[in-house]
Amino acid sequence: LRETREALRQREEFIEESERKLFEKVQEQQEKETELEQREEELRQRQASAVPAAPADKPATPPVKPAFDEFNE
């Protein structure tokens, strides 16, 4: 009977330790995911602030003249 109780106690300890490790891994994964999402958002904000917006009354790029073509002139 003592051996059975000891085996059961060891099994319960193993299960609890496994659950604890799994919980820690899940928590670490969630923290990494949150950090990556924050980095992505910061990158988007930096890219948005680095690209100046064109005024509403002017086009974003100047009109492009067609290249000179000596055969079609």
PDB file of C-alpha atoms in Angstrom:
ATOM      1  CA  LEU A   1       0.000   0.000   0.000  1.00  0.00           C
ATOM      2  CA  ARG A   2       2.879   2.394   0.793  1.00  0.00           C
ATOM      3  CA  GLU A   3       4.486   1.705  -2.563  1.00  0.00           C
ATOM      4  CA  THR A   4       1.219   2.463  -4.326  1.00  0.00           C
ATOM      5  CA  ARG A   5       0.845   5.750  -2.450  1.00  0.00           C
ATOM      6  CA  GLU A   6       4.441   6.710  -3.194  1.00  0.00           C
ATOM      7  CA  ALA A   7       3.997   5.894  -6.887  1.00  0.00           C
ATOM      8  CA  LEU A   8       0.791   7.950  -6.958  1.00  0.00           C
ATOM      9  CA  ARG A   9       2.525  10.873  -5.215  1.00  0.00           C
ATOM     10  CA  GLN A  10       5.398  10.764  -7.713  1.00  0.00           C
ATOM     11  CA  ARG A  11       2.970  10.635 -10.602  1.00  0.00           C
ATOM     12  CA  GLU A  12       1.082  13.652  -9.250  1.00  0.00           C
ATOM     13  CA  GLU A  13       4.349  15.569  -8.808  1.00  0.00           C
ATOM     14  CA  PHE A  14       5.324  14.750 -12.372  1.00  0.00           C
ATOM     15  CA  ILE A  15       1.953  15.926 -13.697  1.00  0.00           C
ATOM     16  CA  GLU A  16       2.103  19.156 -11.695  1.00  0.00           C
ATOM     17  CA  GLU A  17       5.647  19.870 -12.876  1.00  0.00           C
ATOM     18  CA  SER A  18       4.668  19.156 -16.487  1.00  0.00           C
ATOM     19  CA  GLU A  19       1.668  21.470 -16.216  1.00  0.00           C
ATOM     20  CA  ARG A  20       3.846  24.200 -14.702  1.00  0.00           C
ATOM     21  CA  LYS A  21       6.398  23.914 -17.523  1.00  0.00           C
ATOM     22  CA  LEU A  22       3.680  23.946 -20.154  1.00  0.00           C
ATOM     23  CA  PHE A  23       2.071  27.008 -18.582  1.00  0.00           C
ATOM     24  CA  GLU A  24       5.439  28.805 -18.564  1.00  0.00           C
ATOM     25  CA  LYS A  25       6.011  27.978 -22.231  1.00  0.00           C
ATOM     26  CA  VAL A  26       2.558  29.250 -23.181  1.00  0.00           C
ATOM     27  CA  GLN A  27       3.148  32.419 -21.190  1.00  0.00           C
ATOM     28  CA  GLU A  28       6.529  32.995 -22.880  1.00  0.00           C
ATOM     29  CA  GLN A  29       4.949  32.451 -26.284  1.00  0.00           C
ATOM     30  CA  GLN A  30       2.221  34.990 -25.534  1.00  0.00           C
ATOM     31  CA  GLU A  31       4.814  37.517 -24.376  1.00  0.00           C
ATOM     32  CA  LYS A  32       6.834  37.025 -27.574  1.00  0.00           C
ATOM     33  CA  GLU A  33       3.698  37.413 -29.674  1.00  0.00           C
ATOM     34  CA  THR A  34       2.783  40.631 -27.873  1.00  0.00           C
ATOM     35  CA  GLU A  35       6.316  41.976 -28.336  1.00  0.00           C
ATOM     36  CA  LEU A  36       6.254  41.179 -32.057  1.00  0.00           C
ATOM     37  CA  GLU A  37       2.879  42.876 -32.453  1.00  0.00           C
ATOM     38  CA  GLN A  38       4.232  45.977 -30.702  1.00  0.00           C
ATOM     39  CA  ARG A  39       7.319  46.018 -32.928  1.00  0.00           C
ATOM     40  CA  GLU A  40       5.152  45.664 -36.016  1.00  0.00           C
ATOM     41  CA  GLU A  41       2.958  48.570 -34.925  1.00  0.00           C
ATOM     42  CA  GLU A  42       6.011  50.742 -34.158  1.00  0.00           C
ATOM     43  CA  LEU A  43       7.468  49.934 -37.571  1.00  0.00           C
ATOM     44  CA  ARG A  44       4.214  50.884 -39.285  1.00  0.00           C
ATOM     45  CA  GLN A  45       4.121  54.172 -37.391  1.00  0.00           C
ATOM     46  CA  ARG A  46       7.740  54.966 -38.306  1.00  0.00           C
ATOM     47  CA  GLN A  47       7.102  54.161 -41.955  1.00  0.00           C
ATOM     48  CA  ALA A  48       3.958  56.286 -41.984  1.00  0.00           C
ATOM     49  CA  SER A  49       5.767  59.255 -40.443  1.00  0.00           C
ATOM     50  CA  ALA A  50       8.765  58.871 -42.788  1.00  0.00           C
ATOM     51  CA  VAL A  51       6.627  59.221 -45.932  1.00  0.00           C
ATOM     52  CA  PRO A  52       5.436  62.834 -46.242  1.00  0.00           C
ATOM     53  CA  ALA A  53       1.906  63.204 -47.483  1.00  0.00           C
ATOM     54  CA  ALA A  54       1.389  65.216 -50.679  1.00  0.00           C
ATOM     55  CA  PRO A  55      -0.751  68.359 -50.392  1.00  0.00           C
ATOM     56  CA  ALA A  56      -4.274  67.949 -51.688  1.00  0.00           C
ATOM     57  CA  ASP A  57      -3.837  70.564 -54.438  1.00  0.00           C
ATOM     58  CA  LYS A  58      -0.597  69.074 -55.816  1.00  0.00           C
ATOM     59  CA  PRO A  59      -0.029  65.589 -57.226  1.00  0.00           C
ATOM     60  CA  ALA A  60       2.249  63.302 -55.243  1.00  0.00           C
ATOM     61  CA  THR A  61       4.671  62.993 -58.184  1.00  0.00           C
ATOM     62  CA  PRO A  62       5.387  65.444 -60.997  1.00  0.00           C
ATOM     63  CA  PRO A  63       4.011  64.514 -64.404  1.00  0.00           C
ATOM     64  CA  VAL A  64       6.438  62.473 -66.460  1.00  0.00           C
ATOM     65  CA  LYS A  65       7.231  63.688 -69.971  1.00  0.00           C
ATOM     66  CA  PRO A  66       7.383  60.980 -72.609  1.00  0.00           C
ATOM     67  CA  ALA A  67      10.927  60.076 -73.578  1.00  0.00           C
ATOM     68  CA  PHE A  68      12.248  61.562 -76.826  1.00  0.00           C
ATOM     69  CA  ASP A  69      11.843  59.067 -79.627  1.00  0.00           C
ATOM     70  CA  GLU A  70      13.764  60.148 -82.729  1.00  0.00           C
ATOM     71  CA  PHE A  71      11.933  57.652 -84.947  1.00  0.00           C
ATOM     72  CA  ASN A  72       8.450  58.868 -84.074  1.00  0.00           C
ATOM     73  CA  GLU A  73       9.199  62.607 -84.174  1.00  0.00           C
TER      74      GLU A  73
END
